[in-house]
Amino acid sequence: MVEDHDSEPNVMNPQKVPSGVPWKNFFDSDGNLIVKNLDTVCGLGEKTSVKDLEKPVDPVFLRFASQEEQLSASMTVSTLNTQEKPRNSFLGRAHPSLIKRTPFREKRNIVKGVGHVKINTKKAEAEFDNLFVVQALRAHDGPIWSLRMNEKGNLLATGGQDAVLRVWLLCGQGNPEVNWNQDYSETFNGKSKDGLNKHVVSEPSFSSSGTRSSSKETTGKDTENSISNREMNIQTKYPRQLLKSQPFREFMGHKLDILDIAWSKNDFLLSASMDKTVRLWHPSVNEALRKFQHSDFITTVHFHPIEEGIFISGALDEKLRVWDVAEKKVITFKDRQGLITASSVSRDGKHLLVGTYKGLCKSFLLKQDQGTWTLQQVNEVEVCSRRGKNSKGSKISGISFKPHSDEFLVSSNDSRLRCYRLESLVRTCKYLGHRNFCSQIHPCYSEDGEYILCGSEDRQVYIWKTQPQKVPENNGKTEQNEWSEHFMAHNCIVSCAIFAPNVVSNRKGANHSAIGRVIITAGYSGEIRIYENMDL
């Protein structure tokens, strides 16, 4: 049946529409009201539908943004998804000769066969020009908000809009062992180690093809999980598969989106959700071990890197909490910190960084004295530009400590990555190129701190080589790095991008630091893609 677009749609106030004018001028084909953006060039107005506001956008942004801001962000993201904006070069002023003699890498990128990914860059030589997509999996229904790999490098955890926490097993790693000791079993379950057996699930068996075997008939949805057409048949030339094609565990329990995930050193797992709870899991048990109630969305969660029985959570109720897992209670907290949107803990567990919706980054000392934990604020800095449209702080979407360094990286919704020194909070470098206007996109360092990785709203993933520490000049101007390499990773916003740890990367005997590195990405489509920079 052909739909009649001129027929009268079911609206609440049809009398507000001028008579004698066709309904199609005010509604799209699905009956959604069309809105005009009067701020576009010449005042002609760019048309969009109110339904655009319902597109999957970062839930923290949706919680506080006005309808006008949501519409503006939706239109901006839509524009980025359909066309590339011209990039203004900040390096032209400082290095004009370099700009002239450096050709665009994208114009001479060579297609190297099935699965090869085109790298775009202004650098004279691209370091990731042998990048191939080696695997693609349909992991979730809807956007993926968090992607975390455990320290051992054998398990990957994902969570997103469908409120399901999934754990993926890396090929060739073997099934995780039940590594609970007597103390943990008694602390978390109040049972002896033998009493844990009834909670332990039999491990799923995997066929040689990597698909979980089951007595049930395979449905069409299960078949889609493997996405064979996205595999690019690259395994015929480069036989390497990173993840099993079916999840090792699927944890149900959350009612709303999972916003953040954290691993402990012994493979315990925390999931923070919009349903105002943090839940504790372990891959060997099929149900939540603990539930920690909050009063608002929990946007960020971290295990203490040294004391596994302690974790930190940040929420939109402006409270920063330190929890005791065994006692299931808050042992210390800081109130009125602003709407907390991001945090990170240093590897020694002594320093805690917190980012807010208004663009403030706060530094805390986390100390334990005679069994008592305390949080002491040391400093804070407003993450923004010195002047211009970005001189007002934007939402901080992610914070990451640089390995083996006293620096950390902050991403914010003005499409900037800024590097600061921990003690003084002096900015040392700014990284440009990616697009992040409304999404909760986290930056990521490689394990050796040599590269920075970040997703983007223009469907690409950006890679920068880290800059050496440099003291700002007398005028306070810091170094700007626009020399990124970027590639089209998904057909939607790339919400997560991480480097796989060295135990996964195939870098033995590599004559270049970028050779053998593995990149794992996820986006609003619910798909995971894995890329490897191969040694050809």
Short mmCIF file of C-alpha atoms in Angstrom, two decimals, residues 69-373:
data_model
loop_
_atom_site.label_atom_id
_atom_site.label_comp_id
_atom_site.label_asym_id
_atom_site.label_seq_id
_atom_site.Cartn_x
_atom_site.Cartn_y
_atom_site.Cartn_z
CA GLU A 69 21.14 22.31 21.99
CA GLN A 70 20.00 18.78 21.20
CA LEU A 71 18.74 19.84 17.79
CA SER A 72 21.95 21.73 17.08
CA ALA A 73 24.11 18.76 18.13
CA SER A 74 22.00 16.34 16.10
CA MET A 75 22.33 18.51 13.00
CA THR A 76 26.07 18.92 13.56
CA VAL A 77 26.62 15.18 13.86
CA SER A 78 24.40 14.58 10.83
CA THR A 79 26.51 17.02 8.81
CA LEU A 80 29.74 15.35 9.91
CA ASN A 81 28.36 11.96 8.90
CA THR A 82 27.57 13.10 5.37
CA GLN A 83 30.42 15.41 4.49
CA GLU A 84 33.89 16.32 5.61
CA LYS A 85 34.38 19.82 6.99
CA PRO A 86 37.50 21.68 5.86
CA ARG A 87 40.14 21.55 8.57
CA ASN A 88 41.88 24.81 9.39
CA SER A 89 45.58 24.20 9.83
CA PHE A 90 47.11 25.73 12.95
CA LEU A 91 50.52 24.58 11.78
CA GLY A 92 50.50 26.80 8.71
CA ARG A 93 51.50 29.80 10.79
CA ALA A 94 54.42 28.05 12.46
CA HIS A 95 55.60 25.76 9.65
CA PRO A 96 54.49 27.20 6.28
CA SER A 97 57.34 25.61 4.38
CA LEU A 98 56.55 22.23 5.85
CA ILE A 99 52.93 22.52 4.79
CA LYS A 100 53.90 23.33 1.20
CA ARG A 101 56.31 20.47 0.70
CA THR A 102 54.29 17.80 2.55
CA PRO A 103 51.77 16.08 0.25
CA PHE A 104 48.49 14.67 1.54
CA ARG A 105 48.97 11.02 2.24
CA GLU A 106 45.39 10.24 1.24
CA LYS A 107 46.12 11.18 -2.40
CA ARG A 108 48.77 8.49 -2.74
CA ASN A 109 47.43 5.82 -0.45
CA ILE A 110 47.86 2.46 -2.08
CA VAL A 111 45.16 -0.21 -1.98
CA LYS A 112 46.94 -3.31 -0.70
CA GLY A 113 44.21 -5.89 -1.07
CA VAL A 114 41.12 -7.17 0.66
CA GLY A 115 40.50 -5.57 4.06
CA HIS A 116 43.07 -2.80 3.70
CA VAL A 117 42.02 0.46 5.34
CA LYS A 118 42.79 3.79 3.77
CA ILE A 119 44.79 6.11 6.02
CA ASN A 120 44.42 9.88 5.71
CA THR A 121 47.15 12.14 7.04
CA LYS A 122 49.24 15.22 6.34
CA LYS A 123 52.40 13.53 7.57
CA ALA A 124 55.12 12.78 5.06
CA GLU A 125 55.00 9.08 5.96
CA ALA A 126 52.08 7.33 7.62
CA GLU A 127 52.98 4.87 10.35
CA PHE A 128 49.67 2.96 10.17
CA ASP A 129 49.47 2.61 6.38
CA ASN A 130 49.40 -1.22 6.64
CA LEU A 131 46.17 -1.21 8.65
CA PHE A 132 43.70 -4.01 7.89
CA VAL A 133 40.29 -4.84 9.31
CA VAL A 134 40.64 -8.39 10.57
CA GLN A 135 37.31 -8.96 12.33
CA ALA A 136 33.84 -7.45 12.78
CA LEU A 137 31.16 -8.61 15.22
CA ARG A 138 27.61 -7.53 15.93
CA ALA A 139 27.99 -7.19 19.71
CA HIS A 140 25.00 -5.17 20.98
CA ASP A 141 21.58 -3.89 20.00
CA GLY A 142 22.20 -0.17 19.91
CA PRO A 143 25.20 2.01 20.79
CA ILE A 144 28.18 0.69 22.75
CA TRP A 145 29.21 3.16 25.46
CA SER A 146 32.13 1.32 27.05
CA LEU A 147 34.84 -1.05 25.88
CA ARG A 148 37.40 -2.42 28.37
CA MET A 149 40.05 -5.15 28.23
CA ASN A 150 41.37 -6.81 31.38
CA GLU A 151 45.00 -6.56 32.46
CA LYS A 152 45.80 -10.12 31.38
CA GLY A 153 44.64 -9.36 27.85
CA ASN A 154 42.39 -12.41 27.51
CA LEU A 155 38.94 -10.89 28.13
CA LEU A 156 37.10 -7.94 26.61
CA ALA A 157 34.03 -6.42 28.30
CA THR A 158 31.43 -4.31 26.46
CA GLY A 159 28.32 -2.47 27.60
CA GLY A 160 25.86 -0.03 26.09
CA GLN A 161 22.31 1.04 25.46
CA ASP A 162 20.81 -2.46 25.60
CA ALA A 163 21.81 -2.73 29.32
CA VAL A 164 23.60 -6.07 28.78
CA LEU A 165 27.17 -6.58 29.94
CA ARG A 166 29.01 -8.94 27.60
CA VAL A 167 32.40 -10.56 28.12
CA TRP A 168 34.31 -11.76 25.06
CA LEU A 169 37.06 -14.37 25.10
CA LEU A 170 40.15 -13.89 23.00
CA CYS A 171 41.00 -16.75 20.67
CA GLY A 172 43.77 -19.07 21.82
CA GLN A 173 43.65 -17.84 25.43
CA GLY A 174 41.63 -20.68 26.93
CA ASN A 175 38.70 -20.35 29.30
CA PRO A 176 39.24 -18.18 32.39
CA GLU A 177 39.94 -20.09 35.55
CA VAL A 178 37.91 -19.68 38.72
CA ASN A 179 40.54 -17.63 40.56
CA TRP A 180 38.62 -16.74 43.70
CA ASN A 181 40.51 -17.36 46.90
CA GLN A 182 38.99 -18.24 50.25
CA ASP A 183 38.82 -14.61 51.38
CA TYR A 184 36.86 -13.44 48.36
CA SER A 185 34.38 -16.27 48.45
CA GLU A 186 33.59 -15.63 52.12
CA THR A 187 33.56 -11.86 51.75
CA PHE A 188 31.25 -11.57 48.77
CA ASN A 189 28.95 -14.55 49.25
CA GLY A 190 29.21 -15.44 52.93
CA LYS A 191 29.92 -19.00 51.87
CA SER A 192 32.86 -21.32 51.89
CA LYS A 193 34.74 -22.02 48.71
CA ASP A 194 32.73 -25.19 48.25
CA GLY A 195 29.52 -23.19 48.53
CA LEU A 196 30.50 -21.30 45.41
CA ASN A 197 30.10 -24.32 43.18
CA LYS A 198 26.38 -23.91 42.69
CA HIS A 199 26.98 -20.43 41.26
CA VAL A 200 29.71 -21.50 38.87
CA VAL A 201 28.44 -22.05 35.37
CA SER A 202 29.76 -24.74 33.09
CA GLU A 203 32.05 -23.19 30.52
CA PRO A 204 30.63 -22.95 27.00
CA SER A 205 32.30 -25.16 24.46
CA PHE A 206 33.55 -23.66 21.23
CA SER A 207 33.73 -25.30 17.86
CA SER A 208 36.81 -25.01 15.69
CA SER A 209 35.19 -22.17 13.78
CA GLY A 210 34.90 -20.09 16.95
CA THR A 211 31.11 -20.34 17.26
CA ARG A 212 29.55 -21.44 20.53
CA SER A 213 27.90 -24.82 20.20
CA SER A 214 24.37 -25.21 21.52
CA SER A 215 21.59 -27.77 21.47
CA LYS A 216 19.14 -25.05 20.41
CA GLU A 217 18.56 -24.36 16.78
CA THR A 218 20.47 -21.38 15.47
CA THR A 219 18.19 -18.41 14.86
CA GLY A 220 18.61 -15.71 12.25
CA LYS A 221 19.72 -13.24 14.93
CA ASP A 222 22.46 -15.61 16.10
CA THR A 223 23.68 -15.93 12.54
CA GLU A 224 23.97 -12.15 12.27
CA ASN A 225 26.31 -12.14 15.27
CA SER A 226 29.17 -13.34 13.12
CA ILE A 227 28.65 -10.89 10.20
CA SER A 228 30.54 -13.03 7.74
CA ASN A 229 30.33 -10.43 4.98
CA ARG A 230 32.21 -7.99 7.22
CA GLU A 231 35.05 -10.41 7.77
CA MET A 232 36.37 -9.30 4.35
CA ASN A 233 37.74 -12.81 3.84
CA ILE A 234 41.04 -11.43 5.05
CA GLN A 235 41.65 -14.58 7.09
CA THR A 236 42.38 -16.41 3.84
CA LYS A 237 45.43 -14.19 3.40
CA TYR A 238 46.16 -13.21 6.99
CA PRO A 239 44.79 -16.03 9.22
CA ARG A 240 44.24 -14.13 12.46
CA GLN A 241 41.06 -13.78 14.52
CA LEU A 242 41.11 -11.98 17.84
CA LEU A 243 37.72 -12.59 19.49
CA LYS A 244 35.46 -15.59 19.67
CA SER A 245 32.41 -14.83 17.54
CA GLN A 246 30.01 -15.45 20.45
CA PRO A 247 30.23 -13.78 23.88
CA PHE A 248 31.74 -15.85 26.66
CA ARG A 249 29.28 -14.37 29.18
CA GLU A 250 26.12 -12.26 28.95
CA PHE A 251 25.25 -10.59 32.23
CA MET A 252 21.68 -9.40 32.64
CA GLY A 253 20.45 -7.30 35.53
CA HIS A 254 20.74 -3.63 34.65
CA LYS A 255 17.54 -1.89 33.60
CA LEU A 256 19.08 1.00 31.63
CA ASP A 257 22.23 1.86 29.67
CA ILE A 258 25.62 0.73 30.94
CA LEU A 259 27.83 3.83 30.84
CA ASP A 260 31.15 2.56 32.18
CA ILE A 261 33.04 -0.66 32.94
CA ALA A 262 36.08 -1.42 35.11
CA TRP A 263 38.27 -4.51 35.55
CA SER A 264 40.23 -5.42 38.68
CA LYS A 265 43.63 -7.07 38.60
CA ASN A 266 41.96 -10.42 39.47
CA ASP A 267 39.23 -10.15 36.81
CA PHE A 268 36.38 -8.82 38.90
CA LEU A 269 34.17 -6.56 36.88
CA LEU A 270 32.18 -3.41 37.72
CA SER A 271 29.42 -1.99 35.54
CA ALA A 272 27.98 1.51 36.08
CA SER A 273 24.51 2.22 34.74
CA MET A 274 21.83 4.81 34.22
CA ASP A 275 19.61 2.71 36.50
CA LYS A 276 21.60 4.26 39.42
CA THR A 277 23.41 1.07 40.35
CA VAL A 278 26.93 -0.29 40.15
CA ARG A 279 27.08 -4.10 39.96
CA LEU A 280 29.96 -6.44 40.70
CA TRP A 281 30.54 -9.50 38.51
CA HIS A 282 33.04 -12.24 37.84
CA PRO A 283 33.33 -14.23 34.56
CA SER A 284 33.03 -17.52 36.45
CA VAL A 285 29.65 -16.62 37.99
CA ASN A 286 26.44 -16.00 36.07
CA GLU A 287 24.87 -13.47 38.41
CA ALA A 288 25.79 -10.20 40.10
CA LEU A 289 27.79 -10.61 43.30
CA ARG A 290 26.97 -7.18 44.67
CA LYS A 291 24.76 -4.18 43.87
CA PHE A 292 25.69 -0.67 44.99
CA GLN A 293 22.85 1.84 44.94
CA HIS A 294 23.30 5.52 43.99
CA SER A 295 20.87 8.43 43.71
CA ASP A 296 21.53 9.31 40.05
CA PHE A 297 23.22 8.13 36.83
CA ILE A 298 26.69 6.69 37.47
CA THR A 299 28.96 7.93 34.71
CA THR A 300 32.33 6.59 35.79
CA VAL A 301 33.70 3.74 37.94
CA HIS A 302 37.21 2.44 38.77
CA PHE A 303 38.73 -0.27 40.92
CA HIS A 304 41.59 0.87 43.11
CA PRO A 305 44.65 -0.51 41.25
CA ILE A 306 46.33 -1.77 44.46
CA GLU A 307 43.50 -2.48 46.90
CA GLU A 308 41.01 -4.62 44.97
CA GLY A 309 38.37 -4.38 47.69
CA ILE A 310 38.03 -0.61 47.06
CA PHE A 311 36.41 1.16 44.12
CA ILE A 312 35.56 4.75 43.20
CA SER A 313 32.38 5.94 41.50
CA GLY A 314 31.28 9.32 40.13
CA ALA A 315 27.68 10.25 39.43
CA LEU A 316 25.43 13.07 38.28
CA ASP A 317 24.36 13.71 41.88
CA GLU A 318 27.67 15.63 42.24
CA LYS A 319 29.12 13.06 44.66
CA LEU A 320 32.46 11.30 44.38
CA ARG A 321 32.31 8.08 46.42
CA VAL A 322 34.90 5.58 47.64
CA TRP A 323 33.32 2.18 48.36
CA ASP A 324 34.34 -0.82 50.42
CA VAL A 325 33.25 -3.89 48.45
CA ALA A 326 33.25 -6.26 51.41
CA GLU A 327 31.22 -3.98 53.66
CA LYS A 328 29.09 -2.75 50.75
CA LYS A 329 29.22 0.82 52.02
CA VAL A 330 30.73 4.24 51.26
CA ILE A 331 33.85 4.79 53.35
CA THR A 332 34.53 8.36 52.21
CA PHE A 333 33.07 10.83 49.74
CA LYS A 334 33.24 14.37 48.39
CA ASP A 335 30.01 16.30 47.83
CA ARG A 336 29.15 19.25 45.56
CA GLN A 337 31.78 18.40 42.97
CA GLY A 338 29.60 19.37 40.02
CA LEU A 339 28.04 16.91 37.58
CA ILE A 340 30.76 14.25 37.35
CA THR A 341 31.19 12.94 33.81
CA ALA A 342 34.67 11.35 33.81
CA SER A 343 37.44 10.18 36.14
CA SER A 344 40.70 8.27 36.21
CA VAL A 345 42.98 6.73 38.85
CA SER A 346 46.78 6.66 38.62
CA ARG A 347 48.52 3.30 38.53
CA ASP A 348 49.87 3.71 42.05
CA GLY A 349 46.35 4.50 43.32
CA LYS A 350 47.43 7.76 44.98
CA HIS A 351 46.02 10.28 42.49
CA LEU A 352 42.43 10.63 41.37
CA LEU A 353 41.26 12.96 38.59
CA VAL A 354 37.63 13.98 38.14
CA GLY A 355 36.03 15.82 35.19
CA THR A 356 32.71 17.69 35.25
CA TYR A 357 29.96 18.73 32.87
CA LYS A 358 31.10 22.38 33.10
CA GLY A 359 34.67 21.56 32.06
CA LEU A 360 36.44 21.53 35.45
CA CYS A 361 39.17 18.94 36.05
CA LYS A 362 39.90 18.34 39.75
CA SER A 363 42.87 16.56 41.27
CA PHE A 364 42.56 14.55 44.51
CA LEU A 365 44.90 12.60 46.74
CA LEU A 366 43.48 9.23 47.76
CA LYS A 367 45.17 8.10 50.96
CA GLN A 368 44.82 5.36 53.54
CA ASP A 369 46.00 6.09 57.07
CA GLN A 370 45.63 3.35 59.69
CA GLY A 371 42.78 1.75 57.78
CA THR A 372 40.94 5.02 57.15
CA TRP A 373 40.56 6.28 53.58
#
